[in-house]
PDB file of C-alpha atoms and ligand atoms in Angstrom:
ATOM      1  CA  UNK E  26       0.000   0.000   0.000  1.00 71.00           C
ATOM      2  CA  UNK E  27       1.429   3.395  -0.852  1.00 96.00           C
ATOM      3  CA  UNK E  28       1.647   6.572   1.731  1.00 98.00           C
ATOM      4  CA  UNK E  29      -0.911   7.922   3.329  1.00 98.00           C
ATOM      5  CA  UNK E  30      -0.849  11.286   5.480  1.00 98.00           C
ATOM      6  CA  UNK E  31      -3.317  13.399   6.736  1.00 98.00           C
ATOM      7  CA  UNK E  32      -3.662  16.609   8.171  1.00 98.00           C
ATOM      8  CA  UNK E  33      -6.438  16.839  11.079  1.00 98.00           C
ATOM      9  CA  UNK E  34      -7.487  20.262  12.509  1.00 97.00           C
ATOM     10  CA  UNK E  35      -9.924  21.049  15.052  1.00 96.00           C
ATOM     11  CA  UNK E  36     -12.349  23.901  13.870  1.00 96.00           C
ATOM     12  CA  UNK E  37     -11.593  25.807  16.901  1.00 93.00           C
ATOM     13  CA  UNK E  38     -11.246  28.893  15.296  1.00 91.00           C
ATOM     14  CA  UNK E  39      -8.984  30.217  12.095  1.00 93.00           C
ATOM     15  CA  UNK E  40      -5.724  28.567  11.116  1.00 94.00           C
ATOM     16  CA  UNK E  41      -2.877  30.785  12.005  1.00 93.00           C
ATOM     17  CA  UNK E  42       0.769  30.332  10.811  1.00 93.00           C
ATOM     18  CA  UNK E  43       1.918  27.573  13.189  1.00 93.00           C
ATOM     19  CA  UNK E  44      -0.980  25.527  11.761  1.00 94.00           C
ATOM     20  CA  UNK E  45      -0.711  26.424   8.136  1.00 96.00           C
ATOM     21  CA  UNK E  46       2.867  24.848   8.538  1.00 96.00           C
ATOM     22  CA  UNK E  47       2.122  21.914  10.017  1.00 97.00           C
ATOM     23  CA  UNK E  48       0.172  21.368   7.088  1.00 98.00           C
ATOM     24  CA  UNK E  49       2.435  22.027   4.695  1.00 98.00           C
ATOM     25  CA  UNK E  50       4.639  19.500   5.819  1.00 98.00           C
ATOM     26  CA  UNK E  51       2.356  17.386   6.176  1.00 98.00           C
ATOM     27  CA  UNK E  52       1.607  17.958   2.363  1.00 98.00           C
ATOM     28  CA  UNK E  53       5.062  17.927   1.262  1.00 98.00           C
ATOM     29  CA  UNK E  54       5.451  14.852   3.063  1.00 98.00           C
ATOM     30  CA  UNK E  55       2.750  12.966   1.106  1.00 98.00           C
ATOM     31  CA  UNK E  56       3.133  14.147  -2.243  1.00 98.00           C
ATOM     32  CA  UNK E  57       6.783  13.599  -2.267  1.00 98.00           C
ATOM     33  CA  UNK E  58       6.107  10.393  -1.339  1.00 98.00           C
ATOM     34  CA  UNK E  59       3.684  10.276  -4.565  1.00 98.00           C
ATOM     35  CA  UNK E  60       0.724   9.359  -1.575  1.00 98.00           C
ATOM     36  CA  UNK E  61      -2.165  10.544  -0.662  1.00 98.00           C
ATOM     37  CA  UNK E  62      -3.173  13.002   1.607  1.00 98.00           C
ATOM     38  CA  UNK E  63      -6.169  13.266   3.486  1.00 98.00           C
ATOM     39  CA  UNK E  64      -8.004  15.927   5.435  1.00 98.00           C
ATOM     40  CA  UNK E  65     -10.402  15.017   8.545  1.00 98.00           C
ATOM     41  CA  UNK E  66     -12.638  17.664  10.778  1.00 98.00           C
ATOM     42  CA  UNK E  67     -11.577  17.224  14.240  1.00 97.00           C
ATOM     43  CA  UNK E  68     -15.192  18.291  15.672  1.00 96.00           C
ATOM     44  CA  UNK E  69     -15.923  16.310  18.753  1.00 96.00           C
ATOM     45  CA  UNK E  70     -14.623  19.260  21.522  1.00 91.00           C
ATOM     46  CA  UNK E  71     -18.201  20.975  20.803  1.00 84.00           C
ATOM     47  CA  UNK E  72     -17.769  23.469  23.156  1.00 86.00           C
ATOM     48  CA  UNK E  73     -15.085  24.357  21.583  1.00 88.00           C
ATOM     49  CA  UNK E  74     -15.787  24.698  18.097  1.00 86.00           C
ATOM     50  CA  UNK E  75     -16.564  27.739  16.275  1.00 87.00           C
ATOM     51  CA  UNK E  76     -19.876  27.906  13.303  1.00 87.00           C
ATOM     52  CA  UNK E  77     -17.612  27.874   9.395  1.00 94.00           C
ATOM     53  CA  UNK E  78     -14.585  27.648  11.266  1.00 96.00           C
ATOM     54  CA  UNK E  79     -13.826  24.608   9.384  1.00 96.00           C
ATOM     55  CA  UNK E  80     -15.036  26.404   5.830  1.00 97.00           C
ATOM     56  CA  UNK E  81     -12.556  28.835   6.846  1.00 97.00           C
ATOM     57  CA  UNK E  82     -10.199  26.425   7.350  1.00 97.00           C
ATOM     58  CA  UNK E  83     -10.245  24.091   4.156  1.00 98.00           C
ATOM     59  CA  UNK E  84     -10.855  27.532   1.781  1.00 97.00           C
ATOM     60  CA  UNK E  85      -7.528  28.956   3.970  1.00 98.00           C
ATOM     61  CA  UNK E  86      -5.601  26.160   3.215  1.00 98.00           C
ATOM     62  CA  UNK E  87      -6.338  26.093  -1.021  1.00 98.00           C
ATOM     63  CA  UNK E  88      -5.498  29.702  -0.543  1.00 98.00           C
ATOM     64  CA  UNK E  89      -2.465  28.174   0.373  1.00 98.00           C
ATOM     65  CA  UNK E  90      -1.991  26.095  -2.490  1.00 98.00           C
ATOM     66  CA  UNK E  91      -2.604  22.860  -0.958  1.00 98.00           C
ATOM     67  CA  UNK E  92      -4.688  19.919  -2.068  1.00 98.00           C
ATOM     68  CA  UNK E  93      -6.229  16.969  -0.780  1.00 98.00           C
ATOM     69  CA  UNK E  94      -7.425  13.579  -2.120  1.00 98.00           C
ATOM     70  CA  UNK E  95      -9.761  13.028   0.337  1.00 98.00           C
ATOM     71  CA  UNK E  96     -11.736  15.447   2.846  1.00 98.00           C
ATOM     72  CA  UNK E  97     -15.045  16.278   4.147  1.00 97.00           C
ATOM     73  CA  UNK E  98     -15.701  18.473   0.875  1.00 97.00           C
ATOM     74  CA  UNK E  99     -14.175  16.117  -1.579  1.00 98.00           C
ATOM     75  CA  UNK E 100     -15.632  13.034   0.092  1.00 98.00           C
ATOM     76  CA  UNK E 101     -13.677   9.519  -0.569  1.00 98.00           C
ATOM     77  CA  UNK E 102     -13.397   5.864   0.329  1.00 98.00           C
ATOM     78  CA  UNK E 103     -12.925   6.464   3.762  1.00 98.00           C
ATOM     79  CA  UNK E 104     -15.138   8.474   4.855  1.00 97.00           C
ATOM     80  CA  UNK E 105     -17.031  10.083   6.652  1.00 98.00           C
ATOM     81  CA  UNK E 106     -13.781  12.911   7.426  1.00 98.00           C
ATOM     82  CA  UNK E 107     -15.989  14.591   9.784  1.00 98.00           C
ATOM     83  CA  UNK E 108     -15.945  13.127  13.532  1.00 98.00           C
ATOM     84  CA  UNK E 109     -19.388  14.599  14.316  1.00 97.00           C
ATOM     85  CA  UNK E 110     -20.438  11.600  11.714  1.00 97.00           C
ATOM     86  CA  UNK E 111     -18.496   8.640  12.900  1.00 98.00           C
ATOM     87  CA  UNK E 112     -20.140   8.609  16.859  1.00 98.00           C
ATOM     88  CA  UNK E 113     -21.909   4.832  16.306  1.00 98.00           C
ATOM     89  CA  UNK E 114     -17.936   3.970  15.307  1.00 98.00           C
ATOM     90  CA  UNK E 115     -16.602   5.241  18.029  1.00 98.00           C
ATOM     91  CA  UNK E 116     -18.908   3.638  20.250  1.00 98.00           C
ATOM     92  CA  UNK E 117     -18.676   0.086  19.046  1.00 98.00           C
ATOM     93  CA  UNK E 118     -15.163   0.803  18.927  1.00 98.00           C
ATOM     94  CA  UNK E 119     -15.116   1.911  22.414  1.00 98.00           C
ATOM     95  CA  UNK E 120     -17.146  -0.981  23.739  1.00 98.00           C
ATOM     96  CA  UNK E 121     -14.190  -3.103  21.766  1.00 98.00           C
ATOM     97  CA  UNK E 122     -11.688  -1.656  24.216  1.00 98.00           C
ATOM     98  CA  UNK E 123     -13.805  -2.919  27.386  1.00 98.00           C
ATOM     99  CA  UNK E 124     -11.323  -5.045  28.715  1.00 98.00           C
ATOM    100  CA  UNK E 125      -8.693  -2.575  29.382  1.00 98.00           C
ATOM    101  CA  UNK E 126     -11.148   0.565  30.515  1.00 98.00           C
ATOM    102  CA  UNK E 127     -12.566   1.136  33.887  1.00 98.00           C
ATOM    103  CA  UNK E 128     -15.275   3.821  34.902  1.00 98.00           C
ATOM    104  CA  UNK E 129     -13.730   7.106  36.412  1.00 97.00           C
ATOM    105  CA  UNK E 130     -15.649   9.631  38.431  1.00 97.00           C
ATOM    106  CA  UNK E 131     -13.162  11.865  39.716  1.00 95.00           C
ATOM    107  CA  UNK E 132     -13.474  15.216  38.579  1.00 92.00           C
ATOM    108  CA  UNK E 133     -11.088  17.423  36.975  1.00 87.00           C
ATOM    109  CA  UNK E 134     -10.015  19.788  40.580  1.00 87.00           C
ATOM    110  CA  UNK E 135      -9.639  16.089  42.372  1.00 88.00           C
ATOM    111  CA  UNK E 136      -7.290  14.755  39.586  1.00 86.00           C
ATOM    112  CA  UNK E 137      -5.220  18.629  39.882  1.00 83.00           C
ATOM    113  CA  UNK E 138      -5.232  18.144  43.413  1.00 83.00           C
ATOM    114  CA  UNK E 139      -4.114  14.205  43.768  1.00 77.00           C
ATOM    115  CA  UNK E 140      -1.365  14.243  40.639  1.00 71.00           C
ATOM    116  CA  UNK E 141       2.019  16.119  41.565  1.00 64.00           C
ATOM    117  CA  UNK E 142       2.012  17.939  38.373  1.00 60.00           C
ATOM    118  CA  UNK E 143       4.951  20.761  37.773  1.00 63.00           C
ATOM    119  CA  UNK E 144       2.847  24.194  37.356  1.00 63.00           C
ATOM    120  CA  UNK E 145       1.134  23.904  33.746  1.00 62.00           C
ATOM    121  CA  UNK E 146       2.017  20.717  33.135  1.00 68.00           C
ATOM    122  CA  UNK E 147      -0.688  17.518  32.190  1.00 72.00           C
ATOM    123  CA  UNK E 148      -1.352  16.236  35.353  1.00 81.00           C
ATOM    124  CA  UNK E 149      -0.586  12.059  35.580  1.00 90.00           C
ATOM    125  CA  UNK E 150      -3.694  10.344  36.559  1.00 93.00           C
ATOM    126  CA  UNK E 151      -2.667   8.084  39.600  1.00 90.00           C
ATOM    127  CA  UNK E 152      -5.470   5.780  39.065  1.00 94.00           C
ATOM    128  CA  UNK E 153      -7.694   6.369  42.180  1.00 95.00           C
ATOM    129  CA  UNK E 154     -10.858   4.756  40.279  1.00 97.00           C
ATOM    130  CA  UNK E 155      -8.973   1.558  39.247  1.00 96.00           C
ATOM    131  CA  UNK E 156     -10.470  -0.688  41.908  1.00 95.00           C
ATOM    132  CA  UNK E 157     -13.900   0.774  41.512  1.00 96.00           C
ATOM    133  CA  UNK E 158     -15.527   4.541  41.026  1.00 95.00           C
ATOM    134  CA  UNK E 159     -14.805   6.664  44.338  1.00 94.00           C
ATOM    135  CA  UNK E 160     -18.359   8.458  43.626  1.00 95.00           C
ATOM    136  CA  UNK E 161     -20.640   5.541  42.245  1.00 94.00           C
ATOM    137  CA  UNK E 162     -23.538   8.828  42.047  1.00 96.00           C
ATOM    138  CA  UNK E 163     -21.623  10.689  39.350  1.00 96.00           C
ATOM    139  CA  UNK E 164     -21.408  10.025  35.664  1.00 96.00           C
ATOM    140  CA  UNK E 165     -18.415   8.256  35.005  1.00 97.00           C
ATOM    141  CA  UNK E 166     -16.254   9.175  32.510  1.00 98.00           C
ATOM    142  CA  UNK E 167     -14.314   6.034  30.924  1.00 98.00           C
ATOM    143  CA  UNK E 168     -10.323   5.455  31.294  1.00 98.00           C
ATOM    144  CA  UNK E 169      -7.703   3.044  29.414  1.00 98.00           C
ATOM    145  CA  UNK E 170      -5.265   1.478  31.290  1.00 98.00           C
ATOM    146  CA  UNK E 171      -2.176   2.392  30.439  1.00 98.00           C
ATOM    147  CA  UNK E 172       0.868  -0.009  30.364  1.00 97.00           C
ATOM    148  CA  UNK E 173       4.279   1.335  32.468  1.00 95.00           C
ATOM    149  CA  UNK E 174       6.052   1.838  31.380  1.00 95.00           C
ATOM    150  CA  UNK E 175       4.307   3.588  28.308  1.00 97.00           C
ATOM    151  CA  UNK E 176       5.443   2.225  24.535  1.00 98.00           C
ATOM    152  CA  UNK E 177       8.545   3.699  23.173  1.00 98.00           C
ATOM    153  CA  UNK E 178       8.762   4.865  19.557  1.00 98.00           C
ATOM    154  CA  UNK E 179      10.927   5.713  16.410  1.00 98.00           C
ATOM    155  CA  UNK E 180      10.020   9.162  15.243  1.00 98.00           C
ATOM    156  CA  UNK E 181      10.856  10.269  11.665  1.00 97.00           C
ATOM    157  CA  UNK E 182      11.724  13.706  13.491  1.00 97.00           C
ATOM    158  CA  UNK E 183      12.524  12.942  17.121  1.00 96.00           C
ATOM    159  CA  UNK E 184      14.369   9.709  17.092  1.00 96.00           C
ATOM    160  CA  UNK E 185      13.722   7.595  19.690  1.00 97.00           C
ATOM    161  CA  UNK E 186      10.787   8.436  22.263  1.00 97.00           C
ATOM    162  CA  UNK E 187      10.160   7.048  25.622  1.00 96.00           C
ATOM    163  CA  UNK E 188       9.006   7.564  28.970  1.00 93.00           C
ATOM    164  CA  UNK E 189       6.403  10.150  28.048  1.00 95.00           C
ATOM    165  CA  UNK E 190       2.258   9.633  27.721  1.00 96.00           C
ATOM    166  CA  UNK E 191       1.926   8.262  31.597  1.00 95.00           C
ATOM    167  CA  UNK E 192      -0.899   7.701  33.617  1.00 95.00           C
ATOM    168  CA  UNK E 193      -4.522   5.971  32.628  1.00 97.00           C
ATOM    169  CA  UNK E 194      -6.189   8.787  30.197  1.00 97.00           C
ATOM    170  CA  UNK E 195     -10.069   9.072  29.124  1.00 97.00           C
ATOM    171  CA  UNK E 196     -11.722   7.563  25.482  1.00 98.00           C
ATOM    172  CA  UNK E 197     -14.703   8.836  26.809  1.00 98.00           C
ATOM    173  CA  UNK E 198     -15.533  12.126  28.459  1.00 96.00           C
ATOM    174  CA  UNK E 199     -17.877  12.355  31.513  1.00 94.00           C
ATOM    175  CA  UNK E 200     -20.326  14.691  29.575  1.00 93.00           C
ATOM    176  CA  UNK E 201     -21.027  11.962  26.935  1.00 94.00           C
ATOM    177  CA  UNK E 202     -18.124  13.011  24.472  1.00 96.00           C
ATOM    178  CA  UNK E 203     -15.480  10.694  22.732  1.00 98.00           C
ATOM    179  CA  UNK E 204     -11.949  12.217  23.619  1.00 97.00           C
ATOM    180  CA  UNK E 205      -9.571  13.439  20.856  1.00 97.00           C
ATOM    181  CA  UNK E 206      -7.225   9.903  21.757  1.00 98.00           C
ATOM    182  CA  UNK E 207     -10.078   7.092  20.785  1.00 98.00           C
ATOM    183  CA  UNK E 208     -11.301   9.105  18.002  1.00 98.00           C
ATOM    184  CA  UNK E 209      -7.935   9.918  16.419  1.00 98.00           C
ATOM    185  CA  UNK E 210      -6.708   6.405  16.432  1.00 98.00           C
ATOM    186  CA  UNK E 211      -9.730   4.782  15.002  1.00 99.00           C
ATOM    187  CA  UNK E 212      -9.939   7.092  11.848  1.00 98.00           C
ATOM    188  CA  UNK E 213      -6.380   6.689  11.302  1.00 98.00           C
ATOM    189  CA  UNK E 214      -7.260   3.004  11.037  1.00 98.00           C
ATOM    190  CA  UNK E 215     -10.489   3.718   9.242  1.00 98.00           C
ATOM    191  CA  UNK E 216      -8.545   5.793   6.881  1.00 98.00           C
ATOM    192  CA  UNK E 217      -5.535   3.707   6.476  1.00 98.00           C
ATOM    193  CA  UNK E 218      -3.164   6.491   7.052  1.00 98.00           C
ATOM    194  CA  UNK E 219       0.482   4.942   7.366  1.00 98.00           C
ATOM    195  CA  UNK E 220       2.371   8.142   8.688  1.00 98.00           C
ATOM    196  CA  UNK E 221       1.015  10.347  10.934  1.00 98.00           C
ATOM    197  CA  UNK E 222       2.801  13.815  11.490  1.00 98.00           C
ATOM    198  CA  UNK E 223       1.853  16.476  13.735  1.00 98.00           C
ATOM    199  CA  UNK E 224       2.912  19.095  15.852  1.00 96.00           C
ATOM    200  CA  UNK E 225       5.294  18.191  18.803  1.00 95.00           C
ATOM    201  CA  UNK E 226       2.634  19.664  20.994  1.00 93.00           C
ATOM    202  CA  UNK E 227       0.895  15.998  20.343  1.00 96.00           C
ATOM    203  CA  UNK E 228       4.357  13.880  21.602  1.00 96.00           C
ATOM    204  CA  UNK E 229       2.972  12.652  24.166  1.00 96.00           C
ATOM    205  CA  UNK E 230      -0.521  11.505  22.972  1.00 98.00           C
ATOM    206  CA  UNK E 231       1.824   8.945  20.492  1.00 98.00           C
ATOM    207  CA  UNK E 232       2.211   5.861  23.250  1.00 98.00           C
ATOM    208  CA  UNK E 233      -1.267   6.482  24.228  1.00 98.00           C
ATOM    209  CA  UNK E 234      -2.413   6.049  20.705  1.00 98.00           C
ATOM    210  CA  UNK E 235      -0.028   2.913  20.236  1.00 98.00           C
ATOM    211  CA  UNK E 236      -1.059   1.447  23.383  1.00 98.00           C
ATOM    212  CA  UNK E 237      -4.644   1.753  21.852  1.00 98.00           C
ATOM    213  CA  UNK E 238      -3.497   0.425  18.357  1.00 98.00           C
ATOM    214  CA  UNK E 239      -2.137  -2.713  20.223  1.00 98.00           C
ATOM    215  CA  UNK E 240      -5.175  -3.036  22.631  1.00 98.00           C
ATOM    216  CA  UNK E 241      -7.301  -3.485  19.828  1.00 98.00           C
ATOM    217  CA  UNK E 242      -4.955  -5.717  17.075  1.00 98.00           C
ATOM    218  CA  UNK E 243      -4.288  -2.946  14.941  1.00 98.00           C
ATOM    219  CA  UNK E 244      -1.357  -1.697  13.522  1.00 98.00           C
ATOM    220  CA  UNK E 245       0.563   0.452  14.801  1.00 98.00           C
ATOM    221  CA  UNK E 246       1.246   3.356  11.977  1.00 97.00           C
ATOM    222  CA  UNK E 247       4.503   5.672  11.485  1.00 98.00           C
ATOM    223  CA  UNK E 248       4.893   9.085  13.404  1.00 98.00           C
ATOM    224  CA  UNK E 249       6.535  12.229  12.602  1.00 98.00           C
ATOM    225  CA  UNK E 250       6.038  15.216  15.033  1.00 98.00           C
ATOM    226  CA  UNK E 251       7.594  18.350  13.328  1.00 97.00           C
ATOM    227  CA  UNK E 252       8.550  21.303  15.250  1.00 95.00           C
ATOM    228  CA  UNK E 253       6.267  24.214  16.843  1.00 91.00           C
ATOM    229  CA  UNK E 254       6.499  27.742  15.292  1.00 88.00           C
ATOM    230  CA  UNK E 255       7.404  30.338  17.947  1.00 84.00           C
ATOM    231  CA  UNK E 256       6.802  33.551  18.987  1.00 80.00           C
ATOM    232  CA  UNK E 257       9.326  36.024  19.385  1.00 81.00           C
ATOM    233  CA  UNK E 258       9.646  35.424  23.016  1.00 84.00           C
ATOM    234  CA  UNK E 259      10.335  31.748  22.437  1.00 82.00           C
ATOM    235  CA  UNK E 260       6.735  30.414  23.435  1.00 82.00           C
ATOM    236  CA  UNK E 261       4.240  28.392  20.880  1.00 81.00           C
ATOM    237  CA  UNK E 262       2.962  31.107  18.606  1.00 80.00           C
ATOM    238  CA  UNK E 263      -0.784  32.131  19.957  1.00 76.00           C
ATOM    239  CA  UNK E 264      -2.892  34.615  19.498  1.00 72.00           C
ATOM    240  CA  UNK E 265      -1.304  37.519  21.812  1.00 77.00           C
ATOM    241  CA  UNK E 266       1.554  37.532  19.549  1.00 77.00           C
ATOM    242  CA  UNK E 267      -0.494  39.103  17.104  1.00 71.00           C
ATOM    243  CA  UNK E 268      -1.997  39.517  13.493  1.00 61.00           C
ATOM    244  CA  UNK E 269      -0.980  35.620  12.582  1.00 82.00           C
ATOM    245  CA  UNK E 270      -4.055  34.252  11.224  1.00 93.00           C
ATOM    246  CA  UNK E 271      -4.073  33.165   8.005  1.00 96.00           C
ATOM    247  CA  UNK E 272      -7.109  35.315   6.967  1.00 95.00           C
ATOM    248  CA  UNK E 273      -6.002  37.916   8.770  1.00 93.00           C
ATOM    249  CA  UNK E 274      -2.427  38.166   6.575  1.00 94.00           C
ATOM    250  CA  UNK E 275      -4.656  37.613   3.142  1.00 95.00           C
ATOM    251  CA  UNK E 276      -7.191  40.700   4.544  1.00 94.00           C
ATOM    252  CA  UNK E 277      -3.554  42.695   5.105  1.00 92.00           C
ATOM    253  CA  UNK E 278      -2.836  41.925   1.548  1.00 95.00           C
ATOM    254  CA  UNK E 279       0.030  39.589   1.889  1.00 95.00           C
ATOM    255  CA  UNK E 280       0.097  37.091  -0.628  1.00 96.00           C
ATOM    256  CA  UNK E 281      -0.157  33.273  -0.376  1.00 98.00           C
ATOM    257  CA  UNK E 282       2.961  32.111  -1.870  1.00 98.00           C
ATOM    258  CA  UNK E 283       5.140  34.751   0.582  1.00 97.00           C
ATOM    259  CA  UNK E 284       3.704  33.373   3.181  1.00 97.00           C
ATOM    260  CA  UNK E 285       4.531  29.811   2.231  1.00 98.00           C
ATOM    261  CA  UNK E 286       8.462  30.912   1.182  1.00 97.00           C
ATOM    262  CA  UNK E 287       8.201  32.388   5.183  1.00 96.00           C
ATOM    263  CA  UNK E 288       6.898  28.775   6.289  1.00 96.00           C
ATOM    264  CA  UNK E 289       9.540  27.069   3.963  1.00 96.00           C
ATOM    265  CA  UNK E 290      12.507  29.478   5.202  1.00 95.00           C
ATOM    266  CA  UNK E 291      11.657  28.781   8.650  1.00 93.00           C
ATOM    267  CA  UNK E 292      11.988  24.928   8.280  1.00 94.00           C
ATOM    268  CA  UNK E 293      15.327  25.441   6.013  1.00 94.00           C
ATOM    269  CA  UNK E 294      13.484  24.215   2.847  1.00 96.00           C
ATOM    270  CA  UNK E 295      14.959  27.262   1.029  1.00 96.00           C
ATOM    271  CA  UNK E 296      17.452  29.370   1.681  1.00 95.00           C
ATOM    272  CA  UNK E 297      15.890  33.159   1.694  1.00 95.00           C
ATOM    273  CA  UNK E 298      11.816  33.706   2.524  1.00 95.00           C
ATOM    274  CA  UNK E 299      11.045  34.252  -1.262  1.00 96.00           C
ATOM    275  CA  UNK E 300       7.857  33.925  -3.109  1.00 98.00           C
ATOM    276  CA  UNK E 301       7.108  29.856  -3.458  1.00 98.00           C
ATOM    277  CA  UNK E 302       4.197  28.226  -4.225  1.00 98.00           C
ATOM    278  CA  UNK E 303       3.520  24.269  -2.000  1.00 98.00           C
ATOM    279  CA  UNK E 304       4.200  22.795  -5.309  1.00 97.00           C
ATOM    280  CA  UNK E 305       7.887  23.780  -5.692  1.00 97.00           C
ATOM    281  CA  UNK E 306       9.088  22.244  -2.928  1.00 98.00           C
ATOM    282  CA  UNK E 307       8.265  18.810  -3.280  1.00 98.00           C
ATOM    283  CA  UNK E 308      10.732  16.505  -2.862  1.00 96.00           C
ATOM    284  CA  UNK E 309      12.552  19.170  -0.660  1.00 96.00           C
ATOM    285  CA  UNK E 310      11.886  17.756   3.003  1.00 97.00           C
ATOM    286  CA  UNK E 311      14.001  15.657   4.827  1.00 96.00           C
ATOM    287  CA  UNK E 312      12.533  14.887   8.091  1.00 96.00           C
ATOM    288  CA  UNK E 313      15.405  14.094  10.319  1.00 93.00           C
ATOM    289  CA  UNK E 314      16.683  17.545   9.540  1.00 92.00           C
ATOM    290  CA  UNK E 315      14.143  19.071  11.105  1.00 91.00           C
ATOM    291  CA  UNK E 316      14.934  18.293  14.258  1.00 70.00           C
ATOM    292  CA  UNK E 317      17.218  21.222  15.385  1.00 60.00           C
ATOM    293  CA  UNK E 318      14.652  23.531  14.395  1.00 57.00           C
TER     294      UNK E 318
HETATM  295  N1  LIG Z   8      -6.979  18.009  15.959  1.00 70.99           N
HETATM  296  C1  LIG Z   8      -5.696  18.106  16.583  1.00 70.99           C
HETATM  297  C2  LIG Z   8      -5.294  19.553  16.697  1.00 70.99           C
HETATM  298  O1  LIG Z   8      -5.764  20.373  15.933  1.00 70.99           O
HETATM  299  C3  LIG Z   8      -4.609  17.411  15.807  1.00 70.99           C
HETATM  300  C4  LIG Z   8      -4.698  15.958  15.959  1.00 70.99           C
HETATM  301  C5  LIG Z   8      -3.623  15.166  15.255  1.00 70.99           C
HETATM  302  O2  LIG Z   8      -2.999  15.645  14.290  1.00 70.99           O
HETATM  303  O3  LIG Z   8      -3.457  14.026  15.668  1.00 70.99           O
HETATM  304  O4  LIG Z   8      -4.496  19.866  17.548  1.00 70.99           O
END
């Protein structure tokens, strides 16, 4: 079977720069492999999600100059690319994973308060529901038990990763929802994705997702996670740094293919931030170089 990548965003709001490179590379990394590459709506975090945000995201990223094969517009054999669609799946794939989940009802202040967590950090679940939920009233939220150590990887970027992705984690949310781990692993298997590259922000959400793979007799796929774009002050680029989203820059007047020679010259694709449109720099990225960036 040839390549197959994918590029997954949440429709949380519009793409900013730090996205729009993640899915270049993403695209880069599939065509120059001559694969496939495959777009899926990340809508499950309701709360979350923003009305056309994810119009605004697929219509940002042509803008671009990138193209997908298959996508919640474009449809395809491995559908449907929307989460919001695939709930039954989820849930029969959920009820799958029985014998490795347990019923949680600690809440999210008892979990902060019982993990030793360094300021900001994910807290590690330390698996007070294990032997049976310590508020049988409450809705219970369901956990996977997670093997310790956790799985160790080979990432195309990273080398070798271990001894992150601790602690039991949720597949499904105590208000009914199916978390972003259960539902990201079973359409990469519904969609037959073989590599599946990220942000580094996602590292540690890797030997949770193999853990799953194995649970349920899948296989387990190829990861790359490429590097964060940063603000001037050295943090993830957000928001309060500014005018960065994608639609914003196009409203400023900036065109598309200086902003991808910006995204390419930041990842040492080319040499100077000049005009470049997706399609000349295929066949330009070599992963383990991106490493030091
Ligand atoms: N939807 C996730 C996000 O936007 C990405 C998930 C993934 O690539 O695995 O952060």
């Amino acid at each position: 079977m040839g390549y197959r990548g994918r590029f997954a965003p949440s429709p949380t709001g519009p793409i900013h720069l730090g996205t729009a490179r993640t899915a270049l590379l993403g695209w880069l990394r599939a065509r120059g492999e001559g694969g496939a590459f495959v777009l899926r709506m990340e809508d499950l975090d309701a709360p979350r999600a923003r009305p056309g945000a994810a119009q605004a995201i697929l219509e940002d990223l042509a803008w671009l100059g990138l193209d997908w094969d298959e996508g919640p517009d474009v449809g395809g054999p491995c559908g449907p690319y929307t989460q919001s669609e695939k709930l039954d799946r989820y849930a029969e794939v959920l009820a799958r994973l029985a014998p490795f989940t347990y019923p949680c009802t600690c809440s999210r202040k008892e979990i902060q308060e019982l993990a030793s967590a360094p300021h900001g950090a994910e807290p590690v679940y330390p698996g007070t529901c294990r032997a049976g939920p310590t508020h049988p009233e409450r809705e219970a939220a369901t956990r996977f038990r997670m093997p310790d150590p956790p799985p160790a990887f080979d990432d195309a970027v990273l080398g070798r990763v271990e001894g992150v992705g601790r602690g039991d984690f949720v597949l499904h949310r105590r208000d009914g929802a199916f978390a972003y781990q259960l539902a990201c692993v079973v359409d990469d298997h519904d969609m037959r994705i073989t590599e599946v590259l990220r942000g580094a922000d996602l590292v540690a959400s890797t030997p949770r997702q193999i853990a799953l793979y194995e649970a349920l007799g899948w296989p387990v796929l190829a990861f790359a996670h490429v590097p964060l774009v940063l603000g001037p002050d050295g943090e993830r680029l957000a928001k309060r740094h500014g005018a960065i989203s994608i639609a914003e820059l196009r409203a400023a007047g900036q065109d598309a293919a200086s902003i991808v020679g910006a995204l390419a010259h930041g990842v040492g694709l080319i040499d100077a931030p000049r005009p470049t449109r997706p399609a000349e720099l295929v066949g330009r990225l070599e992963l383990a170089r991106l490493r030091a960036r």
